[in-house]
């Protein structure tokens, strides 16, 4: 008999998290303080301070009671695929049919499925730094190799043609993941940036995976999907979600919009992984989408208000800089005048004032010297926290600092 040894875990799963300090220690410390009964103002995670609308929950309950609790059809129920297709056609002008839509358990699984569809094992998948924290791990989970394209605070963290093109050439990349409105920066990509992305994608045969989960949270400018640019509907996979637009984070409901042949293959993947999304959740999603823009605006309104509050507070000082806050539920602040890293500042702010923010470093090297605030607490607490943060930063600046 062979001596018994432990079977090994796959290198794929062992490598998902990557290595190195990622600045999430501040978040876990804040959570531990809250668990120990301390009062902490948590401006860390992108989750609304309101719940899913009761009318959506009623629709979910009715659907479950009506028996929609069995397996649902795999690409998604017809009514929901049609509703998503109609919404995308209306918003982008690009004709989109049911066959272009796969319903997924949230945007996160859509990001994973999209990379599974676009990248062979070992191929490079590009993404823009700063980035939503799961991106590199999602790419590694799909067996591809993540490669960040750095951007600069001075350029509002926008990528450009040369940076994308150079990275695509250097790595023979298969895909490029972009996100507008952007988490963590709050920037909405202008048309010129999207045109750069489209040109680079077409020049280098890249799939564009376009994460548009914040499309309903626009404070300035307009949301433009790269899929709407000439030639791009054939090489773009759009990731959508009802988590942010309808405060349905826990319902796990989202989609991929892509060329029909891609959706067919993604359906094969879904059959062999998720086996679809619960029917009663999909029915609730159909109901929610049918409520139109009014409900989406109601969900976005608290962030719109707090963002306006933040602008008035930030205008009154010259210590903390900010990246243009045009969309999504976040503010990216530049605290480089304090001479501290984002992580050191966030730790000091937590210790001194019991205010928890995310270090920019948690979202990539490009965002070092920055912090991200989620505008997810009541207006008055948010305003007090931001004012406190600004005065704290003011006390930390070296005496030789001259504001620009
Ligand atoms: N993309 C971005 C940029 C996000 O911020 C999030 C959630 N925070 C997701 C995707 C995933 O969202 P969900 O899986 O809840 O749809």
PDB file of N, CA and C and ligand atoms in Angstrom, residues 45-47 104-111 131-135 178-184 211-214 239-244 248-250 252-255 329-330 372, ligand 1:
ATOM      1  N   UNK A  45     -16.670  50.090   2.450  1.00  0.00           N
ATOM      2  CA  UNK A  45     -17.165  49.152   1.438  1.00  0.00           C
ATOM      3  C   UNK A  45     -18.320  49.750   0.631  1.00  0.00           C
ATOM      4  N   UNK A  46     -18.398  49.397  -0.637  1.00  0.00           N
ATOM      5  CA  UNK A  46     -19.411  49.967  -1.528  1.00  0.00           C
ATOM      6  C   UNK A  46     -20.775  49.326  -1.383  1.00  0.00           C
ATOM      7  N   UNK A  47     -21.354  49.490  -0.223  1.00  0.00           N
ATOM      8  CA  UNK A  47     -22.697  48.932  -0.024  1.00  0.00           C
ATOM      9  C   UNK A  47     -23.615  50.029   0.491  1.00  0.00           C
ATOM     10  N   UNK A 104     -26.515  36.357 -15.044  1.00  0.00           N
ATOM     11  CA  UNK A 104     -25.490  35.760 -14.168  1.00  0.00           C
ATOM     12  C   UNK A 104     -25.800  36.041 -12.698  1.00  0.00           C
ATOM     13  N   UNK A 105     -25.236  35.248 -11.794  1.00  0.00           N
ATOM     14  CA  UNK A 105     -25.387  35.571 -10.369  1.00  0.00           C
ATOM     15  C   UNK A 105     -24.469  36.738  -9.980  1.00  0.00           C
ATOM     16  N   UNK A 106     -24.816  37.931 -10.393  1.00  0.00           N
ATOM     17  CA  UNK A 106     -24.067  39.139 -10.045  1.00  0.00           C
ATOM     18  C   UNK A 106     -22.979  39.481 -11.045  1.00  0.00           C
ATOM     19  N   UNK A 107     -22.462  40.695 -10.890  1.00  0.00           N
ATOM     20  CA  UNK A 107     -21.416  41.171 -11.789  1.00  0.00           C
ATOM     21  C   UNK A 107     -20.099  40.424 -11.579  1.00  0.00           C
ATOM     22  N   UNK A 108     -19.826  40.028 -10.340  1.00  0.00           N
ATOM     23  CA  UNK A 108     -18.548  39.364 -10.061  1.00  0.00           C
ATOM     24  C   UNK A 108     -18.414  38.063 -10.855  1.00  0.00           C
ATOM     25  N   UNK A 109     -19.474  37.245 -10.845  1.00  0.00           N
ATOM     26  CA  UNK A 109     -19.374  35.983 -11.597  1.00  0.00           C
ATOM     27  C   UNK A 109     -19.365  36.268 -13.091  1.00  0.00           C
ATOM     28  N   UNK A 110     -19.964  37.392 -13.504  1.00  0.00           N
ATOM     29  CA  UNK A 110     -19.923  37.783 -14.922  1.00  0.00           C
ATOM     30  C   UNK A 110     -18.488  38.144 -15.326  1.00  0.00           C
ATOM     31  N   UNK A 111     -17.768  38.810 -14.432  1.00  0.00           N
ATOM     32  CA  UNK A 111     -16.360  39.155 -14.723  1.00  0.00           C
ATOM     33  C   UNK A 111     -15.524  37.889 -14.893  1.00  0.00           C
ATOM     34  N   UNK A 131      -7.747  49.874  -9.669  1.00  0.00           N
ATOM     35  CA  UNK A 131      -8.740  48.900 -10.112  1.00  0.00           C
ATOM     36  C   UNK A 131      -9.575  48.403  -8.944  1.00  0.00           C
ATOM     37  N   UNK A 132     -10.752  47.865  -9.275  1.00  0.00           N
ATOM     38  CA  UNK A 132     -11.595  47.210  -8.279  1.00  0.00           C
ATOM     39  C   UNK A 132     -10.851  45.984  -7.752  1.00  0.00           C
ATOM     40  N   UNK A 133     -10.859  45.845  -6.432  1.00  0.00           N
ATOM     41  CA  UNK A 133      -9.928  44.937  -5.755  1.00  0.00           C
ATOM     42  C   UNK A 133      -9.934  43.489  -6.257  1.00  0.00           C
ATOM     43  N   UNK A 134     -11.037  42.993  -6.773  1.00  0.00           N
ATOM     44  CA  UNK A 134     -11.052  41.570  -7.157  1.00  0.00           C
ATOM     45  C   UNK A 134     -10.441  41.303  -8.536  1.00  0.00           C
ATOM     46  N   UNK A 135     -10.168  42.348  -9.326  1.00  0.00           N
ATOM     47  CA  UNK A 135      -9.792  42.104 -10.730  1.00  0.00           C
ATOM     48  C   UNK A 135      -8.639  41.114 -10.924  1.00  0.00           C
ATOM     49  N   UNK A 178     -12.017  47.218 -18.582  1.00  0.00           N
ATOM     50  CA  UNK A 178     -12.151  48.636 -18.221  1.00  0.00           C
ATOM     51  C   UNK A 178     -13.405  48.828 -17.380  1.00  0.00           C
ATOM     52  N   UNK A 179     -13.434  49.926 -16.631  1.00  0.00           N
ATOM     53  CA  UNK A 179     -14.538  50.140 -15.691  1.00  0.00           C
ATOM     54  C   UNK A 179     -14.888  51.622 -15.627  1.00  0.00           C
ATOM     55  N   UNK A 180     -16.046  51.947 -16.180  1.00  0.00           N
ATOM     56  CA  UNK A 180     -16.560  53.319 -16.092  1.00  0.00           C
ATOM     57  C   UNK A 180     -18.065  53.283 -15.897  1.00  0.00           C
ATOM     58  N   UNK A 181     -18.618  54.096 -14.964  1.00  0.00           N
ATOM     59  CA  UNK A 181     -17.960  54.896 -13.931  1.00  0.00           C
ATOM     60  C   UNK A 181     -17.037  54.011 -13.092  1.00  0.00           C
ATOM     61  N   UNK A 182     -15.949  54.633 -12.616  1.00  0.00           N
ATOM     62  CA  UNK A 182     -14.871  53.829 -12.054  1.00  0.00           C
ATOM     63  C   UNK A 182     -14.909  53.697 -10.530  1.00  0.00           C
ATOM     64  N   UNK A 183     -14.702  52.479 -10.106  1.00  0.00           N
ATOM     65  CA  UNK A 183     -14.372  52.171  -8.730  1.00  0.00           C
ATOM     66  C   UNK A 183     -12.892  51.777  -8.751  1.00  0.00           C
ATOM     67  N   UNK A 184     -12.010  52.440  -8.056  1.00  0.00           N
ATOM     68  CA  UNK A 184     -12.224  53.310  -6.904  1.00  0.00           C
ATOM     69  C   UNK A 184     -12.212  54.817  -7.180  1.00  0.00           C
ATOM     70  N   UNK A 211     -16.810  46.747 -17.542  1.00  0.00           N
ATOM     71  CA  UNK A 211     -17.541  46.639 -16.271  1.00  0.00           C
ATOM     72  C   UNK A 211     -18.337  47.936 -16.085  1.00  0.00           C
ATOM     73  N   UNK A 212     -19.673  47.820 -16.242  1.00  0.00           N
ATOM     74  CA  UNK A 212     -20.529  49.012 -16.199  1.00  0.00           C
ATOM     75  C   UNK A 212     -21.512  48.944 -15.039  1.00  0.00           C
ATOM     76  N   UNK A 213     -21.087  48.331 -13.930  1.00  0.00           N
ATOM     77  CA  UNK A 213     -22.044  48.120 -12.837  1.00  0.00           C
ATOM     78  C   UNK A 213     -22.481  49.432 -12.169  1.00  0.00           C
ATOM     79  N   UNK A 214     -21.747  50.532 -12.412  1.00  0.00           N
ATOM     80  CA  UNK A 214     -22.156  51.827 -11.816  1.00  0.00           C
ATOM     81  C   UNK A 214     -22.825  52.748 -12.828  1.00  0.00           C
ATOM     82  N   UNK A 239     -20.372  43.905 -18.729  1.00  0.00           N
ATOM     83  CA  UNK A 239     -20.786  43.316 -17.461  1.00  0.00           C
ATOM     84  C   UNK A 239     -21.723  44.302 -16.765  1.00  0.00           C
ATOM     85  N   UNK A 240     -22.936  43.840 -16.465  1.00  0.00           N
ATOM     86  CA  UNK A 240     -23.911  44.683 -15.764  1.00  0.00           C
ATOM     87  C   UNK A 240     -24.369  44.001 -14.489  1.00  0.00           C
ATOM     88  N   UNK A 241     -24.995  44.773 -13.615  1.00  0.00           N
ATOM     89  CA  UNK A 241     -25.425  44.214 -12.331  1.00  0.00           C
ATOM     90  C   UNK A 241     -26.534  45.063 -11.754  1.00  0.00           C
ATOM     91  N   UNK A 242     -27.402  44.447 -10.955  1.00  0.00           N
ATOM     92  CA  UNK A 242     -28.427  45.219 -10.260  1.00  0.00           C
ATOM     93  C   UNK A 242     -28.023  45.502  -8.821  1.00  0.00           C
ATOM     94  N   UNK A 243     -26.806  45.090  -8.458  1.00  0.00           N
ATOM     95  CA  UNK A 243     -26.337  45.326  -7.081  1.00  0.00           C
ATOM     96  C   UNK A 243     -26.356  46.805  -6.737  1.00  0.00           C
ATOM     97  N   UNK A 244     -25.735  47.621  -7.586  1.00  0.00           N
ATOM     98  CA  UNK A 244     -25.576  49.042  -7.274  1.00  0.00           C
ATOM     99  C   UNK A 244     -26.781  49.842  -7.734  1.00  0.00           C
ATOM    100  N   UNK A 248     -29.434  45.822  -4.721  1.00  0.00           N
ATOM    101  CA  UNK A 248     -29.754  44.387  -4.645  1.00  0.00           C
ATOM    102  C   UNK A 248     -28.475  43.560  -4.504  1.00  0.00           C
ATOM    103  N   UNK A 249     -27.516  44.057  -3.721  1.00  0.00           N
ATOM    104  CA  UNK A 249     -26.219  43.377  -3.629  1.00  0.00           C
ATOM    105  C   UNK A 249     -26.361  41.906  -3.232  1.00  0.00           C
ATOM    106  N   UNK A 250     -27.234  41.624  -2.287  1.00  0.00           N
ATOM    107  CA  UNK A 250     -27.353  40.249  -1.780  1.00  0.00           C
ATOM    108  C   UNK A 250     -28.153  39.331  -2.689  1.00  0.00           C
ATOM    109  N   UNK A 252     -27.599  38.834  -5.836  1.00  0.00           N
ATOM    110  CA  UNK A 252     -26.680  38.248  -6.813  1.00  0.00           C
ATOM    111  C   UNK A 252     -27.341  38.143  -8.177  1.00  0.00           C
ATOM    112  N   UNK A 253     -27.524  39.275  -8.816  1.00  0.00           N
ATOM    113  CA  UNK A 253     -28.155  39.267 -10.131  1.00  0.00           C
ATOM    114  C   UNK A 253     -27.469  40.275 -11.049  1.00  0.00           C
ATOM    115  N   UNK A 254     -27.023  39.788 -12.174  1.00  0.00           N
ATOM    116  CA  UNK A 254     -26.325  40.630 -13.141  1.00  0.00           C
ATOM    117  C   UNK A 254     -26.405  40.011 -14.517  1.00  0.00           C
ATOM    118  N   UNK A 255     -25.560  40.496 -15.442  1.00  0.00           N
ATOM    119  CA  UNK A 255     -25.619  39.957 -16.798  1.00  0.00           C
ATOM    120  C   UNK A 255     -24.329  40.208 -17.567  1.00  0.00           C
ATOM    121  N   UNK A 329     -20.185  55.554  -6.144  1.00  0.00           N
ATOM    122  CA  UNK A 329     -20.449  55.962  -4.765  1.00  0.00           C
ATOM    123  C   UNK A 329     -19.179  56.259  -3.972  1.00  0.00           C
ATOM    124  N   UNK A 330     -18.124  56.668  -4.684  1.00  0.00           N
ATOM    125  CA  UNK A 330     -16.824  56.838  -4.030  1.00  0.00           C
ATOM    126  C   UNK A 330     -16.218  58.214  -4.274  1.00  0.00           C
ATOM    127  N   UNK A 372      -9.652  56.173  -0.489  1.00  0.00           N
ATOM    128  CA  UNK A 372     -10.997  56.124  -1.085  1.00  0.00           C
ATOM    129  C   UNK A 372     -12.042  56.139   0.016  1.00  0.00           C
TER     130      UNK A 372
HETATM  131  N1  LIG B   1     -17.372  45.688 -10.491  1.00  0.00           N
HETATM  132  C1  LIG B   1     -17.128  46.713  -9.660  1.00  0.00           C
HETATM  133  C2  LIG B   1     -16.334  47.872 -10.169  1.00  0.00           C
HETATM  134  C3  LIG B   1     -17.609  46.690  -8.348  1.00  0.00           C
HETATM  135  O1  LIG B   1     -17.349  47.718  -7.535  1.00  0.00           O
HETATM  136  C4  LIG B   1     -18.353  45.558  -7.908  1.00  0.00           C
HETATM  137  C5  LIG B   1     -18.876  45.442  -6.504  1.00  0.00           C
HETATM  138  N2  LIG B   1     -18.351  46.232  -5.538  1.00  0.00           N
HETATM  139  C6  LIG B   1     -18.573  44.524  -8.826  1.00  0.00           C
HETATM  140  C7  LIG B   1     -18.078  44.621 -10.108  1.00  0.00           C
HETATM  141  C8  LIG B   1     -19.327  43.284  -8.478  1.00  0.00           C
HETATM  142  O2  LIG B   1     -20.618  43.552  -8.090  1.00  0.00           O
HETATM  143  P1  LIG B   1     -21.736  42.444  -7.950  1.00  0.00           P
HETATM  144  O3  LIG B   1     -21.083  41.099  -8.028  1.00  0.00           O
HETATM  145  O4  LIG B   1     -22.384  42.695  -6.630  1.00  0.00           O
HETATM  146  O5  LIG B   1     -22.657  42.679  -9.098  1.00  0.00           O
END
